[in-house]
XYZ file of C-alpha atoms in Angstrom:
748
model
C 31.658 7.044 -2.998
C 32.826 3.501 -2.344
C 34.039 4.496 1.137
C 30.729 6.107 1.850
C 28.950 2.894 0.851
C 31.167 0.844 3.198
C 30.451 3.208 6.032
C 26.748 2.883 5.370
C 27.084 -0.918 5.501
C 28.842 -0.712 8.855
C 26.230 1.636 10.271
C 23.275 -0.636 9.494
C 21.947 -2.339 12.658
C 19.744 -5.446 12.967
C 18.172 -7.004 16.032
C 20.183 -9.924 17.451
C 18.536 -13.349 17.663
C 16.166 -13.754 20.623
C 16.012 -16.948 22.655
C 12.849 -17.577 24.664
C 13.287 -18.562 28.336
C 13.290 -22.253 29.090
C 10.531 -21.748 31.682
C 9.182 -24.558 33.808
C 6.481 -27.163 33.403
C 3.165 -26.051 34.960
C 2.118 -28.032 38.009
C -0.917 -30.166 37.075
C -3.792 -30.723 39.497
C -3.870 -34.296 40.717
C -6.803 -35.800 42.637
C -6.908 -39.048 44.607
C -9.184 -41.207 42.496
C -10.805 -44.164 44.258
C -11.160 -45.890 40.879
C -7.356 -46.205 40.644
C -6.351 -45.598 44.275
C -3.812 -43.141 42.901
C -3.447 -39.406 42.481
C -4.443 -38.922 38.851
C -3.980 -35.774 36.759
C -7.388 -34.096 36.616
C -8.597 -33.612 33.045
C -12.268 -32.619 32.606
C -14.065 -34.120 29.611
C -15.245 -30.777 28.255
C -12.668 -27.983 28.497
C -12.936 -26.082 31.790
C -16.448 -27.390 32.549
C -16.646 -29.870 35.425
C -19.759 -31.960 36.097
C -19.921 -33.154 39.687
C -22.457 -35.286 41.547
C -22.345 -35.618 45.337
C -24.313 -38.127 47.387
C -26.519 -36.146 49.757
C -27.990 -37.153 53.123
C -30.747 -39.603 53.968
C -32.944 -37.217 55.919
C -34.509 -39.002 58.888
C -32.682 -37.378 61.829
C -30.472 -34.419 62.781
C -27.346 -33.798 60.708
C -24.187 -34.717 62.611
C -20.447 -34.159 62.420
C -20.074 -37.113 60.069
C -22.192 -35.159 57.578
C -20.072 -32.075 58.272
C -16.918 -34.081 57.534
C -18.184 -34.951 54.079
C -19.961 -31.751 53.045
C -17.400 -29.257 54.392
C -14.627 -31.280 52.719
C -16.446 -31.324 49.375
C -17.266 -27.636 49.771
C -13.538 -26.905 50.162
C -12.696 -29.032 47.100
C -15.454 -27.395 45.069
C -14.351 -23.870 46.012
C -10.695 -24.631 45.228
C -11.542 -26.072 41.807
C -13.882 -23.166 41.050
C -12.117 -20.169 42.580
C -8.440 -21.179 42.591
C -8.101 -23.372 39.495
C -10.886 -21.462 37.704
C -12.919 -24.475 36.558
C -16.583 -23.983 35.660
C -18.083 -26.397 38.190
C -21.667 -27.663 37.902
C -22.428 -29.239 41.281
C -25.403 -31.551 41.750
C -26.482 -33.134 45.043
C -29.398 -35.367 45.986
C -31.654 -35.721 48.985
C -32.693 -39.287 49.781
C -36.260 -38.936 51.032
C -37.391 -42.518 50.246
C -35.461 -45.144 52.190
C -35.926 -48.027 54.626
C -34.585 -45.925 57.514
C -37.031 -43.106 56.746
C -39.966 -45.495 56.430
C -39.205 -47.201 59.722
C -38.536 -43.941 61.616
C -41.675 -42.273 60.202
C -43.846 -45.223 61.250
C -42.226 -45.359 64.683
C -42.733 -41.629 65.317
C -46.344 -41.817 64.138
C -47.173 -44.885 66.237
C -45.408 -43.587 69.344
C -47.228 -40.234 69.212
C -50.467 -42.133 68.689
C -49.675 -44.291 71.730
C -48.747 -41.248 73.838
C -52.003 -39.575 72.801
C -53.964 -42.525 74.227
C -52.525 -41.649 77.672
C -51.992 -45.248 78.874
C -52.486 -45.822 82.592
C -49.247 -46.440 84.562
C -49.999 -50.151 85.000
C -50.696 -50.570 81.269
C -47.528 -48.668 80.350
C -45.467 -50.885 82.621
C -46.996 -53.984 81.018
C -46.282 -52.662 77.511
C -42.680 -51.764 78.359
C -42.092 -55.271 79.703
C -43.510 -56.674 76.461
C -41.269 -54.356 74.419
C -38.153 -55.443 76.337
C -38.591 -59.077 75.241
C -37.793 -58.554 71.522
C -34.965 -56.238 72.575
C -33.454 -59.102 74.586
C -33.721 -61.372 71.543
C -32.048 -58.768 69.326
C -29.311 -58.340 71.926
C -28.580 -62.063 71.998
C -28.394 -62.194 68.189
C -26.143 -59.130 67.775
C -22.497 -59.892 67.080
C -21.239 -56.338 66.494
C -19.624 -55.279 69.814
C -20.439 -51.560 69.402
C -24.079 -52.245 68.574
C -24.307 -54.772 71.397
C -22.978 -52.200 73.866
C -25.512 -49.633 72.650
C -28.405 -52.092 73.019
C -27.208 -53.093 76.498
C -27.144 -49.428 77.559
C -30.660 -48.949 76.228
C -31.936 -52.080 77.971
C -30.327 -51.132 81.280
C -31.680 -47.579 81.181
C -35.245 -48.760 80.539
C -35.054 -51.464 83.209
C -33.822 -48.891 85.755
C -36.656 -46.532 84.771
C -39.269 -49.260 85.410
C -38.247 -49.764 89.054
C -39.537 -46.421 90.450
C -42.900 -46.968 88.724
C -43.163 -50.542 90.042
C -42.485 -49.241 93.557
C -45.096 -46.464 93.203
C -47.728 -48.925 91.949
C -47.064 -51.271 94.876
C -47.483 -48.508 97.470
C -50.382 -46.503 95.964
C -51.509 -47.209 92.374
C -53.813 -44.163 92.308
C -51.223 -41.631 93.490
C -50.012 -38.700 91.352
C -46.466 -39.931 91.944
C -47.259 -43.000 89.822
C -48.345 -40.748 86.940
C -45.159 -38.685 87.210
C -42.965 -41.775 87.208
C -44.943 -43.203 84.292
C -44.141 -40.095 82.229
C -40.443 -40.506 83.034
C -40.585 -44.161 81.941
C -42.469 -43.254 78.739
C -39.666 -40.881 77.697
C -36.856 -43.271 78.658
C -38.500 -46.205 76.858
C -39.385 -44.241 73.709
C -37.015 -46.133 71.386
C -37.872 -49.547 72.835
C -41.612 -48.874 72.652
C -41.316 -47.426 69.135
C -39.605 -50.605 67.875
C -42.228 -52.778 69.531
C -45.159 -50.722 68.242
C -43.710 -50.768 64.719
C -43.232 -54.537 64.759
C -46.849 -55.093 65.829
C -48.726 -52.208 64.141
C -46.381 -50.895 61.420
C -48.051 -52.749 58.563
C -51.240 -50.782 59.244
C -49.685 -47.387 58.470
C -50.936 -46.578 54.965
C -51.054 -42.780 54.698
C -48.233 -41.715 52.325
C -48.102 -38.231 53.900
C -46.714 -39.805 57.081
C -43.653 -40.878 55.083
C -43.116 -37.440 53.515
C -43.477 -35.197 56.595
C -40.403 -36.615 58.369
C -37.888 -36.178 55.498
C -39.325 -32.747 54.652
C -38.653 -31.545 58.204
C -35.129 -32.973 58.418
C -34.195 -31.765 54.941
C -35.043 -28.196 56.013
C -32.883 -28.653 59.126
C -30.044 -30.017 56.988
C -30.082 -26.928 54.749
C -30.015 -24.674 57.822
C -26.997 -26.577 59.145
C -25.174 -26.320 55.812
C -25.829 -22.556 55.659
C -24.549 -22.194 59.247
C -21.363 -24.050 58.209
C -20.941 -21.742 55.190
C -21.319 -24.676 52.795
C -22.345 -23.459 49.341
C -25.732 -24.738 48.153
C -25.625 -27.094 45.148
C -26.328 -25.737 41.684
C -29.158 -28.252 41.483
C -30.707 -30.431 44.183
C -32.646 -33.598 43.422
C -35.116 -35.446 45.646
C -35.857 -39.112 45.101
C -39.595 -38.529 45.584
C -39.565 -36.099 42.636
C -37.723 -38.482 40.284
C -39.761 -41.704 40.622
C -40.925 -41.662 36.937
C -37.300 -41.211 35.795
C -36.216 -44.045 38.111
C -38.887 -46.365 36.675
C -37.684 -45.614 33.116
C -34.071 -46.146 34.214
C -34.889 -49.543 35.693
C -36.876 -50.553 32.613
C -33.926 -49.888 30.299
C -31.573 -51.916 32.527
C -34.047 -54.802 32.232
C -34.317 -54.260 28.468
C -30.502 -54.297 28.186
C -30.475 -57.715 29.852
C -28.960 -56.742 33.214
C -32.095 -56.792 35.366
C -34.871 -59.271 36.090
C -38.335 -59.171 37.671
C -39.091 -61.378 40.674
C -42.319 -61.307 42.663
C -43.020 -57.652 41.805
C -39.469 -56.503 42.569
C -36.673 -55.886 40.084
C -33.105 -56.998 40.781
C -29.776 -56.275 39.142
C -28.101 -59.370 37.700
C -24.510 -58.970 38.915
C -23.321 -62.230 37.304
C -24.688 -61.270 33.883
C -23.118 -57.806 34.179
C -19.734 -59.118 35.353
C -19.587 -61.680 32.546
C -20.031 -58.996 29.897
C -16.806 -58.079 28.081
C -17.611 -54.363 28.286
C -18.247 -54.268 32.007
C -16.635 -54.911 35.373
C -18.430 -55.263 38.716
C -16.807 -53.965 41.911
C -14.541 -51.313 40.384
C -13.993 -49.469 43.642
C -13.638 -52.318 46.154
C -13.278 -55.580 44.216
C -12.150 -57.376 47.360
C -15.553 -56.687 48.974
C -17.623 -58.346 46.225
C -19.687 -61.070 47.887
C -19.593 -59.457 51.357
C -23.117 -60.406 52.408
C -23.194 -58.218 55.515
C -22.331 -55.110 53.504
C -24.763 -56.074 50.730
C -27.632 -56.562 53.169
C -26.899 -53.238 54.889
C -27.116 -51.666 51.440
C -30.511 -53.280 50.815
C -31.991 -51.829 54.020
C -33.517 -53.293 57.193
C -36.964 -53.730 55.623
C -35.598 -55.581 52.588
C -33.549 -58.463 53.977
C -36.241 -60.895 55.048
C -35.837 -64.531 54.023
C -38.676 -64.063 51.528
C -36.965 -61.091 49.886
C -33.568 -62.773 49.780
C -35.107 -65.867 48.139
C -36.321 -63.710 45.237
C -32.746 -63.161 44.033
C -30.896 -65.339 41.549
C -27.664 -64.636 43.443
C -27.024 -63.293 46.973
C -24.875 -60.571 45.334
C -27.803 -59.225 43.281
C -29.400 -56.040 44.580
C -32.798 -54.381 44.345
C -33.494 -51.810 41.638
C -37.203 -51.650 42.469
C -38.843 -53.030 45.622
C -42.430 -54.284 45.691
C -44.011 -52.382 48.563
C -45.244 -54.326 51.562
C -48.069 -53.206 53.881
C -46.930 -50.188 55.892
C -44.651 -48.848 53.137
C -45.164 -45.984 50.650
C -45.676 -47.010 47.021
C -45.722 -45.682 43.446
C -47.108 -47.294 40.294
C -44.734 -49.142 37.949
C -44.896 -51.760 35.173
C -44.122 -54.390 37.822
C -46.810 -53.314 40.288
C -46.823 -50.860 43.178
C -43.431 -50.383 44.753
C -40.617 -48.009 45.561
C -37.036 -47.400 44.341
C -34.050 -49.319 45.649
C -31.400 -47.210 47.375
C -28.621 -47.494 44.785
C -30.767 -46.767 41.722
C -31.816 -43.348 43.048
C -28.454 -41.642 42.470
C -27.911 -43.339 39.114
C -31.238 -42.173 37.711
C -31.021 -38.617 39.050
C -27.361 -38.078 38.133
C -27.840 -39.734 34.743
C -30.856 -37.540 33.994
C -28.933 -34.323 34.721
C -25.318 -35.144 33.876
C -25.678 -37.708 31.119
C -23.694 -40.818 30.297
C -20.435 -39.703 31.925
C -19.627 -37.215 34.679
C -16.263 -35.808 35.718
C -16.508 -36.213 39.497
C -18.671 -38.277 41.837
C -18.231 -37.734 45.569
C -19.334 -39.358 48.801
C -18.205 -40.656 52.151
C -15.600 -43.427 52.402
C -18.165 -45.870 53.816
C -20.296 -45.583 50.626
C -17.685 -47.166 48.342
C -19.186 -50.657 48.623
C -21.834 -51.613 47.961
C -23.516 -48.253 47.220
C -21.093 -46.666 44.772
C -20.001 -49.938 43.193
C -23.659 -50.755 42.559
C -24.279 -47.233 41.232
C -21.442 -47.701 38.751
C -22.716 -51.116 37.643
C -26.355 -50.163 37.072
C -25.453 -46.827 35.399
C -22.985 -48.453 33.023
C -25.592 -51.143 32.363
C -28.068 -48.381 31.459
C -25.682 -46.384 29.245
C -23.800 -49.472 27.974
C -20.455 -47.818 28.708
C -17.627 -48.275 31.179
C -16.942 -44.649 32.122
C -19.974 -43.319 34.011
C -17.607 -41.650 36.520
C -14.128 -40.407 35.627
C -12.918 -39.453 39.123
C -14.454 -40.915 42.287
C -13.622 -38.890 45.424
C -14.297 -40.253 48.914
C -13.894 -38.238 52.104
C -12.368 -39.905 55.149
C -14.134 -41.120 58.262
C -14.721 -38.938 61.314
C -14.040 -40.252 64.812
C -14.938 -38.598 68.108
C -11.972 -38.526 70.483
C -10.679 -41.691 68.813
C -14.020 -43.565 68.886
C -16.134 -44.612 65.913
C -19.041 -42.262 65.235
C -22.355 -43.783 64.191
C -25.898 -42.477 64.132
C -27.289 -46.013 64.388
C -25.173 -46.538 67.526
C -26.413 -43.202 68.959
C -22.792 -42.095 69.243
C -22.777 -38.807 67.382
C -22.557 -35.038 67.837
C -25.052 -32.968 65.894
C -23.868 -30.034 63.808
C -25.963 -27.703 65.973
C -24.218 -29.009 69.121
C -20.804 -28.542 67.499
C -21.685 -24.959 66.489
C -22.599 -24.149 70.086
C -19.008 -24.960 71.066
C -17.112 -23.562 68.095
C -17.694 -21.217 65.184
C -18.166 -22.407 61.605
C -14.737 -20.947 60.771
C -13.052 -22.883 63.567
C -14.672 -26.150 62.469
C -13.622 -25.504 58.872
C -10.043 -24.700 59.910
C -9.935 -28.020 61.775
C -10.972 -29.785 58.558
C -8.518 -27.753 56.466
C -5.700 -28.857 58.773
C -6.331 -32.504 57.795
C -6.250 -34.299 54.438
C -9.777 -34.557 53.042
C -9.447 -38.264 52.230
C -8.059 -39.357 55.616
C -9.741 -40.049 58.957
C -10.278 -36.922 61.031
C -10.527 -37.148 64.808
C -12.921 -34.562 66.227
C -11.495 -33.924 69.681
C -10.505 -31.125 72.045
C -6.914 -31.320 70.751
C -8.058 -30.997 67.134
C -10.209 -27.980 67.927
C -7.529 -26.349 70.087
C -5.141 -26.500 67.118
C -7.775 -24.825 64.947
C -8.381 -22.101 67.543
C -4.668 -21.382 67.850
C -4.303 -21.173 64.069
C -7.230 -18.756 63.827
C -5.774 -16.585 66.591
C -2.300 -16.596 64.994
C -3.618 -15.498 61.604
C -6.021 -12.967 63.092
C -3.258 -11.234 65.077
C -1.267 -10.798 61.883
C -4.247 -9.312 60.051
C -4.956 -6.951 62.969
C -1.327 -5.784 63.054
C -1.330 -5.085 59.312
C -4.657 -3.239 59.584
C -3.201 -1.088 62.352
C -0.150 -0.344 60.216
C -2.319 0.644 57.248
C -4.410 3.001 59.398
C -1.369 5.143 60.140
C -1.511 7.932 57.536
C 1.438 8.267 55.165
C 1.555 11.423 53.074
C 2.176 11.543 49.316
C 5.177 9.607 48.104
C 5.897 8.271 51.596
C 3.808 5.187 50.861
C 6.467 4.096 48.332
C 9.560 3.441 50.406
C 12.905 2.226 49.189
C 13.318 -1.488 49.746
C 16.241 -2.720 51.755
C 17.656 -6.228 52.098
C 14.926 -7.164 54.599
C 12.098 -6.252 52.201
C 13.771 -8.005 49.273
C 14.270 -11.145 51.384
C 10.666 -11.098 52.641
C 9.334 -10.601 49.106
C 11.437 -13.510 47.843
C 10.062 -15.657 50.645
C 6.535 -14.480 49.738
C 6.921 -15.809 46.207
C 8.484 -19.044 47.474
C 5.512 -19.590 49.761
C 3.028 -18.832 46.983
C 4.739 -21.480 44.879
C 4.654 -23.948 47.781
C 0.934 -23.290 48.378
C 0.213 -23.784 44.675
C 2.127 -27.065 44.615
C 0.239 -28.228 47.715
C -3.143 -27.434 46.157
C -2.081 -29.195 42.939
C -1.223 -32.240 45.072
C -4.749 -33.532 45.759
C -5.821 -30.159 47.216
C -3.495 -30.604 50.198
C -4.884 -27.834 52.394
C -2.938 -29.078 55.408
C 0.393 -28.270 53.754
C -1.038 -25.060 52.299
C -2.033 -23.846 55.775
C 1.403 -24.693 57.152
C 3.072 -22.702 54.350
C 0.724 -19.793 55.128
C 1.675 -20.038 58.810
C 5.378 -20.001 57.919
C 4.875 -16.902 55.761
C 3.125 -15.085 58.606
C 5.932 -16.076 60.987
C 8.464 -14.456 58.635
C 6.304 -11.323 58.441
C 6.124 -11.202 62.238
C 9.919 -11.450 62.501
C 10.295 -8.645 59.954
C 7.818 -6.409 61.828
C 9.464 -7.164 65.179
C 12.917 -6.246 63.809
C 11.550 -2.988 62.409
C 9.804 -2.221 65.682
C 13.024 -2.843 67.654
C 14.870 -0.486 65.299
C 12.100 2.140 65.702
C 11.488 1.983 61.949
C 8.171 1.687 60.166
C 7.654 -1.643 58.310
C 6.940 -1.523 54.599
C 3.141 -1.360 54.601
C 2.685 -2.009 50.863
C 4.567 -5.330 51.026
C 2.750 -6.489 54.169
C -0.597 -5.441 52.708
C 0.104 -7.482 49.568
C 0.898 -10.563 51.688
C -2.152 -10.038 53.925
C -4.471 -9.707 50.913
C -3.046 -12.887 49.385
C -3.654 -14.816 52.619
C -7.142 -13.340 52.897
C -7.933 -14.450 49.370
C -6.782 -18.009 50.118
C -8.928 -18.171 53.256
C -11.889 -16.891 51.228
C -11.297 -19.602 48.627
C -11.213 -22.205 51.422
C -14.500 -20.837 52.802
C -12.882 -19.804 56.102
C -13.896 -16.179 55.525
C -17.641 -16.169 55.174
C -18.111 -12.953 53.206
C -16.301 -10.331 51.162
C -13.371 -8.952 53.128
C -10.456 -7.145 51.548
C -8.150 -7.971 54.427
C -8.407 -10.506 57.246
C -11.279 -12.024 59.179
C -14.455 -9.924 59.309
C -15.393 -8.455 62.686
C -18.906 -8.498 64.118
C -21.963 -10.176 62.672
C -22.348 -11.443 59.132
C -23.132 -8.697 56.656
C -22.200 -5.885 59.041
C -18.502 -6.466 59.690
C -17.006 -4.217 57.024
C -19.305 -1.315 57.881
C -18.652 -1.852 61.583
C -14.885 -1.655 61.231
C -14.967 1.292 58.860
C -17.469 3.181 61.003
C -16.039 2.782 64.505
C -12.275 2.696 63.926
C -11.828 6.468 63.420
C -13.562 7.129 66.743
C -11.524 4.460 68.509
C -8.346 5.958 67.087
C -9.298 9.381 68.495
C -10.092 7.772 71.864
C -6.736 5.975 71.852
C -4.802 9.169 71.094
C -6.719 11.104 73.767
C -5.956 8.346 76.294
C -2.259 8.413 75.319
C -2.155 12.167 75.995
C -3.868 11.780 79.364
C -1.435 8.993 80.370
C 1.564 11.149 79.428
C 0.322 14.068 81.574
C -0.541 11.701 84.464
C 3.000 10.300 84.401
C 4.577 13.737 84.263
C 2.470 15.021 87.166
C 2.536 11.749 89.136
C -1.224 11.093 89.242
C -1.475 7.300 89.730
C -5.299 7.366 89.991
C -5.576 8.575 86.377
C -3.149 5.882 85.216
C -5.286 3.266 86.996
C -8.419 4.558 85.247
C -6.567 4.428 81.934
C -5.593 0.804 82.569
C -9.173 -0.056 83.583
C -10.443 1.388 80.291
C -7.991 -0.871 78.429
C -8.428 -4.007 80.544
C -12.054 -3.937 81.711
C -14.255 -1.564 79.707
C -13.199 -1.841 76.073
C -12.862 -5.668 75.923
C -16.585 -5.856 76.748
C -17.138 -3.930 73.501
C -14.773 -6.074 71.413
C -11.914 -3.564 71.429
C -8.304 -4.361 72.334
C -5.720 -1.652 73.104
C -2.068 -2.699 73.042
C 0.340 -0.286 74.744
C 3.989 -0.369 73.607
C 6.677 1.687 75.316
C 7.755 4.561 73.078
C 5.324 3.622 70.287
C 1.699 4.545 69.514
C -1.007 2.375 71.080
C -2.331 -0.277 68.696
C -6.142 -0.466 68.356
C -7.707 -3.782 67.288
C -11.305 -4.858 66.772
C -11.564 -8.430 68.045
C -14.430 -10.783 68.776
C -15.801 -9.930 72.253
C -15.795 -13.550 73.468
C -12.172 -13.893 72.411
C -11.189 -10.789 74.371
C -13.066 -11.927 77.460
C -11.328 -15.308 77.279
C -7.985 -13.521 76.935
C -8.819 -11.361 79.940
C -9.701 -14.370 82.056
C -6.541 -16.142 80.928
C -4.476 -13.053 81.790
C -6.047 -12.946 85.260
C -5.364 -16.647 85.684
C -1.721 -16.230 84.669
C -1.290 -13.208 86.969
C -2.920 -15.096 89.844
C -0.672 -18.089 89.193
C 2.379 -15.800 89.092
C 1.317 -14.140 92.375
C 0.719 -17.553 93.966
C 4.129 -18.830 92.847
C 5.794 -15.661 94.100
C 4.108 -16.019 97.478
C 5.019 -19.706 97.581
C 8.660 -18.917 96.749
C 8.749 -16.206 99.442
C 7.243 -18.597 101.980
C 9.752 -21.326 101.131
C 12.608 -18.846 101.334
C 11.346 -17.661 104.711
C 11.063 -21.255 105.943
C 14.560 -22.041 104.686
C 15.972 -18.965 106.365
C 14.126 -19.798 109.588
C 15.428 -23.375 109.433
C 18.937 -22.103 108.767
C 18.693 -19.639 111.676
C 17.408 -22.375 113.977
C 20.308 -24.554 112.969
C 22.822 -21.720 113.428
C 21.620 -21.197 117.014
C 22.599 -24.729 118.045
C 26.100 -24.863 119.653
C 28.236 -27.583 118.005
C 28.668 -29.267 121.383
C 24.891 -29.910 121.510
C 24.151 -30.816 117.907
C 24.486 -34.607 118.372
C 23.245 -34.933 121.940
C 19.593 -35.141 120.834
C 20.330 -38.158 118.618
C 20.123 -40.752 121.371
C 18.614 -43.263 118.972
C 21.929 -43.309 117.080
C 24.671 -42.745 119.680
C 25.220 -43.823 123.295
C 28.483 -42.066 124.313
C 30.054 -38.649 123.483
C 33.439 -36.985 124.151
C 33.974 -33.708 126.038
C 33.143 -31.659 122.886
C 29.836 -33.445 122.299
C 31.116 -35.597 119.429
C 29.690 -39.166 119.349
C 32.158 -41.990 120.057
C 29.911 -45.098 120.304
C 26.696 -46.253 118.607
C 23.520 -47.324 120.456
C 24.832 -50.875 120.903
C 27.966 -49.546 122.634
C 30.286 -50.253 119.705
C 33.001 -47.678 119.018
C 32.455 -45.708 115.808
C 34.799 -46.465 112.905
C 37.412 -43.942 111.793
C 35.367 -43.187 108.671
C 32.229 -42.465 110.712
C 34.170 -40.350 113.199
C 35.760 -38.371 110.352
C 32.354 -37.688 108.771
C 30.891 -36.512 112.081
C 33.946 -34.315 112.696
C 33.306 -32.522 109.356
C 29.686 -31.896 110.332
C 30.842 -30.628 113.720
C 33.335 -28.185 112.165
C 30.712 -26.897 109.697
C 28.343 -26.253 112.606
C 31.146 -24.439 114.458
C 31.385 -21.982 111.552
C 27.606 -21.515 111.351
C 27.262 -20.927 115.057
C 30.193 -18.510 115.084
C 28.520 -16.548 112.256
C 25.301 -16.461 114.269
C 27.091 -15.203 117.391
C 28.656 -12.378 115.372
C 25.422 -11.189 113.731
C 22.873 -11.790 116.481
C 22.126 -8.874 118.879
C 23.734 -8.986 122.325
C 26.206 -11.661 121.197
C 23.451 -14.191 120.535
C 22.061 -14.144 124.055
C 18.585 -15.551 124.241
């Protein structure tokens, strides 16, 4: 019994201790925070919820590529935080529809159209243009900014040149129709100059508030169209200044009540000295070195708000307007301080504070808004809430230059979004932005866009190749193939690249590095497919499909794929691409197989005309329909649906390359022919005659025709004679060769 008990003890089994894997620290998301000028770990204040306010446009003109730089960049950041990092993002954006620029432009447009409607006689127009040029000359002489000065000089020169034809017409025949035609040309050329002049003389008489609302309403609608065309997501909530005036008035009142604002002559100003001296507050958090920059401060106040009278109302030059008493020719709203309108900086504070409360996670805007706009926003908001954390992370997108030059709407040096979309697709523009860091300067140039186009083409070819592979039917268990070393290596690389992409996105949403890692992954896939193709073996479709779907998902997150697509870039128009590909590809596959059979029979039976027709179908007919056929010796033809314009460009490029190749071949043949002709001509010359024609070098020769003296009668040195003897002997050999090969012994 005891033995049995011992055996039972030995037979009892227990689980051994288990040690958990060491694992690795998760990669935290870091964002470049303008408040610290560092990449800070991103920690929302309320779990996964992220509150985000973005400064929207001041809508008085067409949206340009500077706007695209900011709003595409923030759209990418927003999508990555929402769709990649899975944050619950609440995104708020404003529309500034009350502003000095809007007021001035609205008055100018109204007064110019009024002036045009009066149909001034040519002589009167000429007189008015001359009057308008005088204040322009004064402004030009007072302008120190070289870019602005150059712009004003161009404007002045263009108007002056446009006056000359009208002056000439009026001198010859004032009543002629030609004078009217030239007057119309001058009216259009001088529009800006006349508008400024009319506004300075008649602007104070514009009192209808609807005039100031029509302009921003029109340009806001155009802005939304541009954003939709760029595939920029609409905000979760959009605020307009004109709809928040009561909230702005209450916001200003509390700042005054808290002791940080003061009333002066019907306007209300923020007391920067009082705020800065408070222990709880700090003025100029973003750009402390710019505090006191009067040029920047006055630009922030607006052109209509920097008169000597207005500036004298302030206790300090660094103070800024919270509420502006309206002057004649400006829109106005009632307030405790009299009729007026909001200051620029207070608008965002009041609207964002109303919706997002005392502290938001992210505030975004363009780099040029840091001071004074965003520093003043921070000051007045923290004065209102009596805190020091209105914004936790301040994100600023980089500048945009055009071919290395500064872009500015005020300098009339800008490209509208509509113009840019005529040249390139929304995807191509977005890829260009993705290939640059969102916080750095981006140069919009032909080189930048060419890089984006090449990246799009590279990725698209990979997607098309994988789609073609997946269309080839594989029966039953054949879709699950045994992995070899190549598949294992590619899969390992796939996971390495996914890790690298994740680390790049954690590092301040570094899409540039992410795209490069994606490119490297595709390059490895291409090498794998090429090796399989060379070995006449089918690539592993499941592995390639997994990689292609991962890349597709990333491009969707970045907004570079505009709609739902399980694999690759959609083909055709928006909303129809998936149906288009699914509907037409079976028919194209049948056509391709039929063509392959016809080509095989034509080769076997030596019918070149049929082969030519087959090539014409591939090269000329199908590209017009957006279809590319790729013939590979010994392998099935690959069918790809590609954008028609892309195929036509490829066809033209192919023709250009073939023409260049033909031209080079002809040029090489011609040169070879010339060289052979020159060689033959040289071979024909007997060695005894080869130097006789060089009378400008030699004066005497021996019996064999070799030179012995130069032109001055001096005997040639031994070195010279030796050199000439070598040339003579070489010609002897050439001539002998000619005599042997030429017909009739070389007789002429």
